[in-house]
Amino acid sequence: MDIFHQGEVLRRRKRKATRLAWIIAITGISLCTLFLSLHGVVLASMFVNHKKAPEHNTTPEECCAIYNYTTQTVVNT
């Protein structure tokens, strides 16, 4: 094998390695972005549901009454 052919083989290997590195990097960034966006959607929906919850419109006394009623119902059944 002559030197020219060896250089060509090395260039091809380097090209393949670079292409593989780019593919791995883009795939990793895409998966990370997808995970973060889904995580953001879940957190946002939890936040919206938390704000809509009826408990936030009750006074502390009503919360205590609801808690006592709930615990009594569970204990009595």
PDB file of C-alpha atoms in Angstrom:
ATOM      1  CA  MET A   1       0.000   0.000   0.000  1.00  0.00           C
ATOM      2  CA  ASP A   2       1.527   3.317  -0.999  1.00  0.00           C
ATOM      3  CA  ILE A   3       1.551   6.518   1.057  1.00  0.00           C
ATOM      4  CA  PHE A   4      -1.128   8.195  -1.062  1.00  0.00           C
ATOM      5  CA  HIS A   5      -3.537   5.340  -0.429  1.00  0.00           C
ATOM      6  CA  GLN A   6      -2.800   5.384   3.334  1.00  0.00           C
ATOM      7  CA  GLY A   7      -3.507   9.122   3.466  1.00  0.00           C
ATOM      8  CA  GLU A   8      -6.792   8.615   1.617  1.00  0.00           C
ATOM      9  CA  VAL A   9      -7.836   5.860   4.054  1.00  0.00           C
ATOM     10  CA  LEU A  10      -7.013   8.102   7.029  1.00  0.00           C
ATOM     11  CA  ARG A  11      -9.009  10.994   5.547  1.00  0.00           C
ATOM     12  CA  ARG A  12     -11.998   8.710   4.994  1.00  0.00           C
ATOM     13  CA  ARG A  13     -11.828   7.431   8.578  1.00  0.00           C
ATOM     14  CA  LYS A  14     -11.553  10.959   9.901  1.00  0.00           C
ATOM     15  CA  ARG A  15     -14.558  12.020   7.810  1.00  0.00           C
ATOM     16  CA  LYS A  16     -16.610   9.080   9.121  1.00  0.00           C
ATOM     17  CA  ALA A  17     -15.601   9.815  12.721  1.00  0.00           C
ATOM     18  CA  THR A  18     -16.506  13.488  12.331  1.00  0.00           C
ATOM     19  CA  ARG A  19     -19.857  12.611  10.779  1.00  0.00           C
ATOM     20  CA  LEU A  20     -20.581  10.152  13.599  1.00  0.00           C
ATOM     21  CA  ALA A  21     -19.620  12.740  16.213  1.00  0.00           C
ATOM     22  CA  TRP A  22     -22.005  15.279  14.651  1.00  0.00           C
ATOM     23  CA  ILE A  23     -24.822  12.728  14.537  1.00  0.00           C
ATOM     24  CA  ILE A  24     -24.294  11.808  18.198  1.00  0.00           C
ATOM     25  CA  ALA A  25     -24.122  15.474  19.243  1.00  0.00           C
ATOM     26  CA  ILE A  26     -27.270  16.478  17.344  1.00  0.00           C
ATOM     27  CA  THR A  27     -29.166  13.437  18.632  1.00  0.00           C
ATOM     28  CA  GLY A  28     -28.128  14.189  22.221  1.00  0.00           C
ATOM     29  CA  ILE A  29     -29.104  17.843  21.951  1.00  0.00           C
ATOM     30  CA  SER A  30     -32.444  16.896  20.383  1.00  0.00           C
ATOM     31  CA  LEU A  31     -33.237  14.376  23.115  1.00  0.00           C
ATOM     32  CA  CYS A  32     -32.238  16.848  25.820  1.00  0.00           C
ATOM     33  CA  THR A  33     -34.411  19.560  24.282  1.00  0.00           C
ATOM     34  CA  LEU A  34     -37.331  17.162  23.964  1.00  0.00           C
ATOM     35  CA  PHE A  35     -36.970  16.077  27.604  1.00  0.00           C
ATOM     36  CA  LEU A  36     -36.775  19.663  28.854  1.00  0.00           C
ATOM     37  CA  SER A  37     -39.771  20.771  26.807  1.00  0.00           C
ATOM     38  CA  LEU A  38     -41.882  17.842  28.015  1.00  0.00           C
ATOM     39  CA  HIS A  39     -40.760  18.517  31.570  1.00  0.00           C
ATOM     40  CA  GLY A  40     -41.778  22.162  31.130  1.00  0.00           C
ATOM     41  CA  VAL A  41     -45.205  21.144  29.837  1.00  0.00           C
ATOM     42  CA  VAL A  42     -45.734  18.835  32.811  1.00  0.00           C
ATOM     43  CA  LEU A  43     -44.661  21.533  35.278  1.00  0.00           C
ATOM     44  CA  ALA A  44     -46.851  24.123  33.573  1.00  0.00           C
ATOM     45  CA  SER A  45     -49.905  21.853  33.661  1.00  0.00           C
ATOM     46  CA  MET A  46     -49.264  21.052  37.330  1.00  0.00           C
ATOM     47  CA  PHE A  47     -49.000  24.775  38.058  1.00  0.00           C
ATOM     48  CA  VAL A  48     -52.265  25.529  36.206  1.00  0.00           C
ATOM     49  CA  ASN A  49     -54.089  22.675  37.943  1.00  0.00           C
ATOM     50  CA  HIS A  50     -52.674  23.812  41.279  1.00  0.00           C
ATOM     51  CA  LYS A  51     -54.008  27.333  40.718  1.00  0.00           C
ATOM     52  CA  LYS A  52     -57.452  26.004  39.704  1.00  0.00           C
ATOM     53  CA  ALA A  53     -57.771  23.782  42.776  1.00  0.00           C
ATOM     54  CA  PRO A  54     -60.809  24.701  44.894  1.00  0.00           C
ATOM     55  CA  GLU A  55     -58.826  24.455  48.137  1.00  0.00           C
ATOM     56  CA  HIS A  56     -57.207  27.785  47.347  1.00  0.00           C
ATOM     57  CA  ASN A  57     -60.558  29.558  47.573  1.00  0.00           C
ATOM     58  CA  THR A  58     -61.340  28.252  51.056  1.00  0.00           C
ATOM     59  CA  THR A  59     -60.624  29.802  54.418  1.00  0.00           C
ATOM     60  CA  PRO A  60     -58.466  27.970  56.991  1.00  0.00           C
ATOM     61  CA  GLU A  61     -61.588  26.997  58.942  1.00  0.00           C
ATOM     62  CA  GLU A  62     -63.143  25.431  55.863  1.00  0.00           C
ATOM     63  CA  CYS A  63     -59.926  23.550  55.217  1.00  0.00           C
ATOM     64  CA  CYS A  64     -59.994  22.159  58.737  1.00  0.00           C
ATOM     65  CA  ALA A  65     -63.645  21.144  58.333  1.00  0.00           C
ATOM     66  CA  ILE A  66     -62.872  19.420  55.035  1.00  0.00           C
ATOM     67  CA  TYR A  67     -59.854  17.668  56.581  1.00  0.00           C
ATOM     68  CA  ASN A  68     -61.861  16.531  59.625  1.00  0.00           C
ATOM     69  CA  TYR A  69     -64.744  15.305  57.459  1.00  0.00           C
ATOM     70  CA  THR A  70     -62.332  13.403  55.221  1.00  0.00           C
ATOM     71  CA  THR A  71     -60.490  11.733  58.094  1.00  0.00           C
ATOM     72  CA  GLN A  72     -63.736  10.830  59.874  1.00  0.00           C
ATOM     73  CA  THR A  73     -65.161   9.323  56.708  1.00  0.00           C
ATOM     74  CA  VAL A  74     -62.032   7.232  56.170  1.00  0.00           C
ATOM     75  CA  VAL A  75     -61.911   6.095  59.808  1.00  0.00           C
ATOM     76  CA  ASN A  76     -65.634   5.243  59.958  1.00  0.00           C
ATOM     77  CA  THR A  77     -65.622   3.095  56.812  1.00  0.00           C
TER      78      THR A  77
END
